[in-house]
C-alpha cells in the first residue's frame, strides 16, 4: 500500500515529462516542415518562439536546468539585440548598451542558483543604477541623455527582466512555464484571427478576450495535475492571461509603430522578435508573482 | 602553387564554418536583394564604408565558390600597423594592397586591380576611400569612375550596409551585437565619362540608403538653434562699442538680442531687459580690469588672452541661458585674438598663414597636420590646441569700422579715461592693418559677409549702414 503511492506519482511525473517532450517534438516537426513548405504562414513565427521556449523547458527537464535557463538567456539576448538595433542610439550610448548586454548573464545567473532576492533586484536596482552612469561615462554630449537612459532601461526591463520571469517560473515547475507559453500562444492565435475578421475596436477587444478563454480555462484545469496549481487558482489565472496578452499587444503595437516597424513586413531583426514576445511581457511577470504570492 | 591552393581552401572553410555563423549569431544579418548577386559570374561590389565589419558582411553575401576569387581593395599602411592583423586580413580576404593618397607613379595606379579583373576575379571597392563619419556617406572618390570607365562590360553591384556604423564605429574598439541590414541593389553597367560614372554610382547608393530596410527609428529631430553672431570690429576709439550697442537696440525691435560688449546686455522689443547674472561675466570683468591697467604690452598679453577666452565662453553661456535670436558682439574673440597675434608678431604675415591660423583656432583645422609650418610660426597654437582652447566661435557677419589711428587717438584723449598701453598712434595703426588683413581672410577665404566702413562718418550714419548690412545678410543667409 505504502509503495504504490510514490509509484503512481513517479508514473504521472514521467508522463508529464513525456508530454513535454511530445509537445516539443510536435513543434520541431512543424519547424522542419516549414523549411520544405516555402509558403509563409502569418502565425509561424509565433510557433517558432514557442519552440524555443519548449526547447529550453525540455532541456531543463531532461538534461539540466542550468542549460535550459541559458537557452532562455539567449532568447533574451536576441530580443534585446533586435530592440537595440531598432532604436536610435547615439554613438556615446554604446558603453551603456554593452552594460545592458552584460546584465543578461548577471540576472540569469541568479535564476540558475535560485537566489530570488537578488534576481528581483538585479535589473531594476543594479542595472538601472549602472546604465545612467555608463551613459554619462560614454561621451561628452549631454543632449539626449534622458532619452537614451530611458530607452535602454525600458528595453532591458521588458526583454531581459520580464522574459527572465519565465525562467524563474520554470525553476518552480517546468509545467507552470509550459502552461504559460501554451496559453499565451492560444491567446496570440485568437488575436491573429480576430484581427482579420473583426474591424470595430470594441468588437476586437471583446472577441480577443472571449475567444481564447474557454480553451485556456480547459487547458489550465486539465494540466493542473502536472502544474500543481489548485483548480480555483488555475481558473483565475486562465481568466487573467488573455487580458495580460491583450495589454501586451496594445503596448507592443505602439512601441513597434514608433520604431517604424511595419506589421505586415516582420522579419527577424526588424520587429519579428519583439512582435512575438510582446504578449509574454505582461503575462510572465504577473503570472509568476501571482503564483509566488498565493502558492509558494 | 599547391600550398597556395591549400591556404585558400582553409580560408574558404573558415569563412563558411566560422566567420559566417559568427556574423549570423553574434551580430545578426538581414540581406535584401541577394538574387541580384547570384546570377552573376564576374562583378565589382561597391559599398558604403563605416566600419571594419563591412568587409565581413560583404563576404557573407558571396556565393561560396566566389569567396576565394574575390578581393577587396585595402590600404596597406593602415593594416600594416600590426603584423598579426596584417597576416589575418591577408589570410582571410587576400586584399589588393594599395597605398592611399600615394598612387604608384611608376605605372598605372590601378595596375594590380586591373590585373585581378582581367584575370576574371571579383573586386570589392569602398569608393568613399575611408571609413567616414558614422552613418553619413561621404562623396565618392573619382577612382571608381576612372577604373570603371575602362571596364564597361563588367557589372557593378551596389551594396548599402546599415548597422556596422553602430556595431563597430571608427573611433571604437568595442564590438556590440547590433543587427546588420545589407541591401543589394541591381547590377549596373557603366558607360561614359568617369565623372558621370562616379556620380551615377553615388546616386544609386544614396537611393539604396532610402530603402525600407535601411530605415531606422529617429528621435524627434532637435535641430540646434542656429544663433547668428554679429561681430563689430575696429581699433580702440573707432566707435565700435557705440555702433554695436545702437545696432543691437535697433535690431531688437523684431527679435531677441544679446549684446556682448564691455558689459553683457539683453535687448527685447527695442529696450534693455534685466537678465540673470553670469559668473563668467563677473570673472571676465575683473580680468578685463587688470588688462586695462597693464603697464606694458607684455603684461597686457596674458590678461587680454584670458579675457578673450572668457568672452568666447560667455557666448556659449549667453546662448544657453538667454536663448537669444542673435548675438551682437563688440569685437570677436577669435578675430581679435588673431589680429592681436599679428600685432605681436611684428612681421609680415601672409594671407595663407592667417587662414590656417583661423582654421586651427576655430576648431575647423581637422586636416592640418601636426607638422604643419603654421605651428612653427605660432608655437602658441600648439599649446592652445593641447589645452582644448581652439573652439573659438567664428562670427557669421562681420562689420569692421575702419578709422585712422590719429583720429582714434584724439577721440580716446577726449574720453579722459586712463590710456591703455597700446593706445598710441603707431600701435593702433599696426592693429588696424591687422584687422584689415583678418577681414580680408574672413571675407575671401571663409565667405563670411563682411562690411568695412570708413570710421570718419557720423555715428548715426555708421549705425544705419551697419544695420542695413546686417539685416540684408541675415535675410540672405550665411552662404
Short mmCIF file of C-alpha atoms in Angstrom, two decimals, chain A residues 8-286:
data_model
loop_
_atom_site.label_atom_id
_atom_site.label_comp_id
_atom_site.label_asym_id
_atom_site.label_seq_id
_atom_site.Cartn_x
_atom_site.Cartn_y
_atom_site.Cartn_z
CA UNK A 8 1.74 6.48 -9.17
CA UNK A 9 3.45 9.81 -8.70
CA UNK A 10 6.53 8.63 -10.48
CA UNK A 11 4.35 7.46 -13.34
CA UNK A 12 2.48 10.75 -13.74
CA UNK A 13 5.80 12.50 -13.45
CA UNK A 14 7.24 10.55 -16.32
CA UNK A 15 4.05 11.06 -18.30
CA UNK A 16 4.41 14.77 -17.67
CA UNK A 17 7.96 14.71 -18.96
CA UNK A 18 6.99 12.63 -21.97
CA UNK A 19 4.18 15.05 -22.78
CA UNK A 20 6.58 17.94 -22.61
CA UNK A 21 8.90 16.17 -24.99
CA UNK A 22 5.95 15.30 -27.21
CA UNK A 23 4.88 18.93 -27.48
CA UNK A 24 8.45 19.91 -28.20
CA UNK A 25 8.75 17.23 -30.89
CA UNK A 26 5.50 18.32 -32.48
CA UNK A 27 6.72 21.91 -32.63
CA UNK A 28 10.05 20.71 -34.02
CA UNK A 29 8.29 18.81 -36.79
CA UNK A 30 6.32 21.92 -37.68
CA UNK A 31 9.55 23.89 -37.79
CA UNK A 32 11.27 21.35 -40.01
CA UNK A 33 8.23 21.18 -42.24
CA UNK A 34 8.43 24.95 -42.59
CA UNK A 35 11.79 24.54 -44.28
CA UNK A 36 10.25 22.38 -47.01
CA UNK A 37 6.96 24.20 -47.31
CA UNK A 38 8.10 27.52 -48.66
CA UNK A 39 4.77 29.16 -48.02
CA UNK A 40 4.80 31.52 -45.08
CA UNK A 41 2.03 31.36 -42.54
CA UNK A 42 1.26 34.52 -40.65
CA UNK A 43 1.45 32.63 -37.41
CA UNK A 44 4.54 30.51 -37.78
CA UNK A 45 6.93 32.94 -36.16
CA UNK A 46 4.85 32.54 -33.01
CA UNK A 47 5.29 28.79 -33.28
CA UNK A 48 8.99 29.46 -33.68
CA UNK A 49 9.31 31.27 -30.38
CA UNK A 50 7.17 28.65 -28.62
CA UNK A 51 9.56 26.08 -30.00
CA UNK A 52 12.44 27.95 -28.38
CA UNK A 53 10.70 28.05 -25.03
CA UNK A 54 9.84 24.39 -25.19
CA UNK A 55 13.40 23.63 -26.19
CA UNK A 56 14.55 25.42 -23.07
CA UNK A 57 11.97 23.61 -20.89
CA UNK A 58 12.68 20.19 -22.37
CA UNK A 59 16.39 20.62 -21.91
CA UNK A 60 15.77 21.79 -18.34
CA UNK A 61 13.65 18.74 -17.68
CA UNK A 62 15.72 16.09 -19.42
CA UNK A 63 19.31 17.30 -19.23
CA UNK A 64 19.94 20.08 -16.80
CA UNK A 65 18.12 23.13 -15.58
CA UNK A 66 21.25 25.25 -15.99
CA UNK A 67 21.47 24.63 -19.72
CA UNK A 68 17.76 25.25 -20.16
CA UNK A 69 18.00 28.60 -18.40
CA UNK A 70 20.91 29.71 -20.58
CA UNK A 71 18.90 28.92 -23.70
CA UNK A 72 16.33 31.32 -22.31
CA UNK A 73 19.12 33.84 -21.72
CA UNK A 74 19.90 33.53 -25.41
CA UNK A 75 16.28 34.37 -26.25
CA UNK A 76 16.59 37.48 -24.10
CA UNK A 77 19.80 38.35 -25.89
CA UNK A 78 18.18 38.04 -29.32
CA UNK A 79 15.20 40.08 -28.26
CA UNK A 80 17.19 42.91 -26.76
CA UNK A 81 19.65 42.87 -29.64
CA UNK A 82 16.79 43.42 -32.02
CA UNK A 83 15.46 46.21 -29.85
CA UNK A 84 18.84 47.94 -29.65
CA UNK A 85 19.25 47.61 -33.40
CA UNK A 86 15.96 49.40 -33.94
CA UNK A 87 16.16 52.32 -31.54
CA UNK A 88 18.02 55.50 -32.32
CA UNK A 89 21.13 55.30 -30.18
CA UNK A 90 23.80 57.94 -30.02
CA UNK A 91 27.32 56.70 -30.52
CA UNK A 92 28.23 57.50 -26.96
CA UNK A 93 25.47 55.24 -25.63
CA UNK A 94 27.39 52.22 -26.82
CA UNK A 95 29.05 51.73 -23.46
CA UNK A 96 25.68 51.63 -21.73
CA UNK A 97 24.41 49.18 -24.31
CA UNK A 98 27.40 46.99 -23.63
CA UNK A 99 26.47 47.15 -19.94
CA UNK A 100 22.91 46.22 -20.81
CA UNK A 101 24.13 43.12 -22.63
CA UNK A 102 26.24 42.21 -19.61
CA UNK A 103 23.24 42.35 -17.33
CA UNK A 104 21.75 39.33 -19.12
CA UNK A 105 24.22 36.81 -17.64
CA UNK A 106 24.17 38.82 -14.41
CA UNK A 107 20.46 38.20 -13.99
CA UNK A 108 20.22 34.66 -15.37
CA UNK A 109 22.96 33.52 -13.05
CA UNK A 110 20.77 34.38 -10.05
CA UNK A 111 17.93 32.38 -11.55
CA UNK A 112 20.28 29.47 -12.04
CA UNK A 113 21.38 29.48 -8.38
CA UNK A 114 17.80 30.16 -7.20
CA UNK A 115 18.53 33.40 -5.37
CA UNK A 116 15.18 35.12 -5.64
CA UNK A 117 16.04 38.27 -3.70
CA UNK A 118 18.95 39.09 -5.93
CA UNK A 119 17.17 38.10 -9.13
CA UNK A 120 14.34 40.51 -8.45
CA UNK A 121 16.64 43.48 -7.78
CA UNK A 122 19.34 42.62 -10.33
CA UNK A 123 17.92 44.69 -13.17
CA UNK A 124 15.52 47.12 -11.50
CA UNK A 125 18.16 48.16 -9.00
CA UNK A 126 21.69 47.40 -10.09
CA UNK A 127 21.43 47.51 -13.86
CA UNK A 128 19.25 50.63 -13.68
CA UNK A 129 21.81 52.31 -11.49
CA UNK A 130 24.67 51.32 -13.76
CA UNK A 131 23.16 52.46 -17.03
CA UNK A 132 22.83 56.22 -16.37
CA UNK A 133 26.41 56.18 -15.16
CA UNK A 134 27.60 54.34 -18.26
CA UNK A 135 25.71 56.76 -20.48
CA UNK A 136 27.44 59.61 -18.67
CA UNK A 137 30.84 57.98 -18.98
CA UNK A 138 30.37 57.23 -22.66
CA UNK A 139 30.87 60.73 -24.01
CA UNK A 140 30.56 64.44 -23.55
CA UNK A 141 27.34 65.25 -25.36
CA UNK A 142 24.59 65.96 -22.85
CA UNK A 143 21.79 66.39 -25.35
CA UNK A 144 19.54 63.34 -25.48
CA UNK A 145 20.85 61.71 -22.30
CA UNK A 146 17.43 61.31 -20.75
CA UNK A 147 16.04 59.64 -23.84
CA UNK A 148 19.00 57.30 -24.05
CA UNK A 149 18.77 56.21 -20.43
CA UNK A 150 15.04 55.76 -20.77
CA UNK A 151 15.12 53.72 -23.93
CA UNK A 152 17.95 51.46 -22.79
CA UNK A 153 16.35 50.83 -19.40
CA UNK A 154 12.99 50.14 -20.99
CA UNK A 155 14.43 47.51 -23.32
CA UNK A 156 16.36 45.89 -20.54
CA UNK A 157 13.35 45.73 -18.30
CA UNK A 158 10.99 44.25 -20.85
CA UNK A 159 13.21 41.92 -22.81
CA UNK A 160 15.54 40.69 -20.11
CA UNK A 161 13.75 41.11 -16.81
CA UNK A 162 10.24 40.15 -17.91
CA UNK A 163 11.43 37.21 -20.01
CA UNK A 164 13.58 36.17 -17.05
CA UNK A 165 10.39 35.57 -15.06
CA UNK A 166 9.60 32.65 -17.35
CA UNK A 167 12.94 31.18 -16.34
CA UNK A 168 12.20 31.56 -12.65
CA UNK A 169 8.74 30.09 -13.23
CA UNK A 170 10.32 27.06 -14.87
CA UNK A 171 12.51 26.73 -11.80
CA UNK A 172 9.32 26.25 -9.76
CA UNK A 173 8.00 23.77 -12.25
CA UNK A 174 8.56 23.23 -15.95
CA UNK A 175 4.87 22.68 -16.45
CA UNK A 176 3.94 26.04 -15.00
CA UNK A 177 6.15 27.69 -17.57
CA UNK A 178 4.82 25.39 -20.27
CA UNK A 179 1.26 26.28 -19.30
CA UNK A 180 2.08 29.95 -19.59
CA UNK A 181 3.68 29.55 -23.01
CA UNK A 182 0.83 27.41 -24.35
CA UNK A 183 -1.86 29.72 -23.02
CA UNK A 184 -0.16 32.78 -24.40
CA UNK A 185 0.22 31.02 -27.74
CA UNK A 186 -3.51 30.31 -27.83
CA UNK A 187 -4.29 33.94 -27.00
CA UNK A 188 -1.91 35.11 -29.72
CA UNK A 189 -3.62 32.85 -32.23
CA UNK A 190 -7.00 34.20 -31.18
CA UNK A 191 -5.81 37.77 -31.58
CA UNK A 192 -4.43 36.93 -35.04
CA UNK A 193 -7.78 35.53 -36.12
CA UNK A 194 -9.79 38.35 -34.56
CA UNK A 195 -7.68 41.00 -36.24
CA UNK A 196 -8.60 39.63 -39.66
CA UNK A 197 -12.30 39.12 -39.08
CA UNK A 198 -13.42 42.00 -36.87
CA UNK A 199 -12.88 45.64 -37.56
CA UNK A 200 -14.54 47.58 -34.73
CA UNK A 201 -12.31 48.35 -31.76
CA UNK A 202 -14.66 47.11 -29.08
CA UNK A 203 -15.59 44.06 -31.10
CA UNK A 204 -11.94 43.19 -31.43
CA UNK A 205 -11.30 43.69 -27.76
CA UNK A 206 -14.22 41.56 -26.63
CA UNK A 207 -13.60 38.84 -29.19
CA UNK A 208 -9.89 38.62 -28.43
CA UNK A 209 -10.75 38.08 -24.81
CA UNK A 210 -13.67 35.71 -25.06
CA UNK A 211 -12.47 33.63 -27.98
CA UNK A 212 -9.47 32.07 -26.21
CA UNK A 213 -10.87 32.00 -22.68
CA UNK A 214 -12.75 28.66 -22.84
CA UNK A 215 -9.77 26.84 -24.31
CA UNK A 216 -7.35 28.44 -21.86
CA UNK A 217 -9.55 27.52 -18.88
CA UNK A 218 -9.91 23.94 -20.06
CA UNK A 219 -6.18 23.53 -20.65
CA UNK A 220 -5.30 25.09 -17.30
CA UNK A 221 -7.67 22.77 -15.48
CA UNK A 222 -6.59 19.72 -17.44
CA UNK A 223 -2.94 20.36 -16.70
CA UNK A 224 -3.46 21.31 -13.06
CA UNK A 225 -2.33 17.82 -12.02
CA UNK A 226 1.09 18.48 -13.52
CA UNK A 227 1.39 22.19 -12.82
CA UNK A 228 0.28 21.58 -9.22
CA UNK A 229 -1.78 24.76 -9.26
CA UNK A 230 -5.07 24.33 -7.33
CA UNK A 231 -8.16 24.44 -9.51
CA UNK A 232 -9.53 27.78 -8.33
CA UNK A 233 -6.20 29.46 -8.98
CA UNK A 234 -5.95 27.75 -12.36
CA UNK A 235 -9.26 29.29 -13.33
CA UNK A 236 -8.31 32.76 -12.07
CA UNK A 237 -5.02 32.61 -13.95
CA UNK A 238 -6.76 31.37 -17.07
CA UNK A 239 -9.13 34.32 -16.90
CA UNK A 240 -6.27 36.74 -16.32
CA UNK A 241 -3.86 35.62 -19.03
CA UNK A 242 -5.92 36.73 -22.06
CA UNK A 243 -6.24 40.21 -20.51
CA UNK A 244 -2.50 40.41 -20.00
CA UNK A 245 -1.85 39.25 -23.53
CA UNK A 246 -4.15 41.94 -24.90
CA UNK A 247 -2.35 44.53 -22.77
CA UNK A 248 1.00 43.32 -24.09
CA UNK A 249 -0.25 43.54 -27.66
CA UNK A 250 -1.57 47.02 -27.16
CA UNK A 251 1.65 48.33 -25.62
CA UNK A 252 3.76 46.46 -28.17
CA UNK A 253 1.77 47.89 -31.05
CA UNK A 254 2.64 51.42 -30.02
CA UNK A 255 6.29 50.62 -29.44
CA UNK A 256 6.57 48.94 -32.82
CA UNK A 257 4.82 51.79 -34.57
CA UNK A 258 7.24 54.27 -33.03
CA UNK A 259 10.20 52.17 -34.04
CA UNK A 260 8.94 52.21 -37.61
CA UNK A 261 8.13 48.51 -37.88
CA UNK A 262 5.50 47.54 -40.37
CA UNK A 263 3.23 44.81 -39.07
CA UNK A 264 2.99 43.13 -42.44
CA UNK A 265 6.73 43.05 -43.01
CA UNK A 266 8.11 41.40 -39.92
CA UNK A 267 11.48 39.74 -40.25
CA UNK A 268 13.99 38.82 -37.57
CA UNK A 269 16.00 41.91 -36.79
CA UNK A 270 13.20 44.17 -37.87
CA UNK A 271 10.49 43.63 -35.35
CA UNK A 272 9.63 39.95 -35.56
CA UNK A 273 11.14 39.01 -32.21
CA UNK A 274 9.58 41.98 -30.47
CA UNK A 275 6.27 41.12 -32.06
CA UNK A 276 6.45 37.50 -30.93
CA UNK A 277 7.45 38.27 -27.38
CA UNK A 278 5.18 41.24 -26.70
CA UNK A 279 2.33 39.10 -25.38
CA UNK A 280 4.58 37.36 -22.85
CA UNK A 281 5.94 40.61 -21.48
CA UNK A 282 2.91 41.27 -19.30
CA UNK A 283 1.75 37.72 -18.76
CA UNK A 284 5.02 36.25 -17.49
CA UNK A 285 5.78 38.57 -14.54
CA UNK A 286 2.15 38.75 -13.40
#
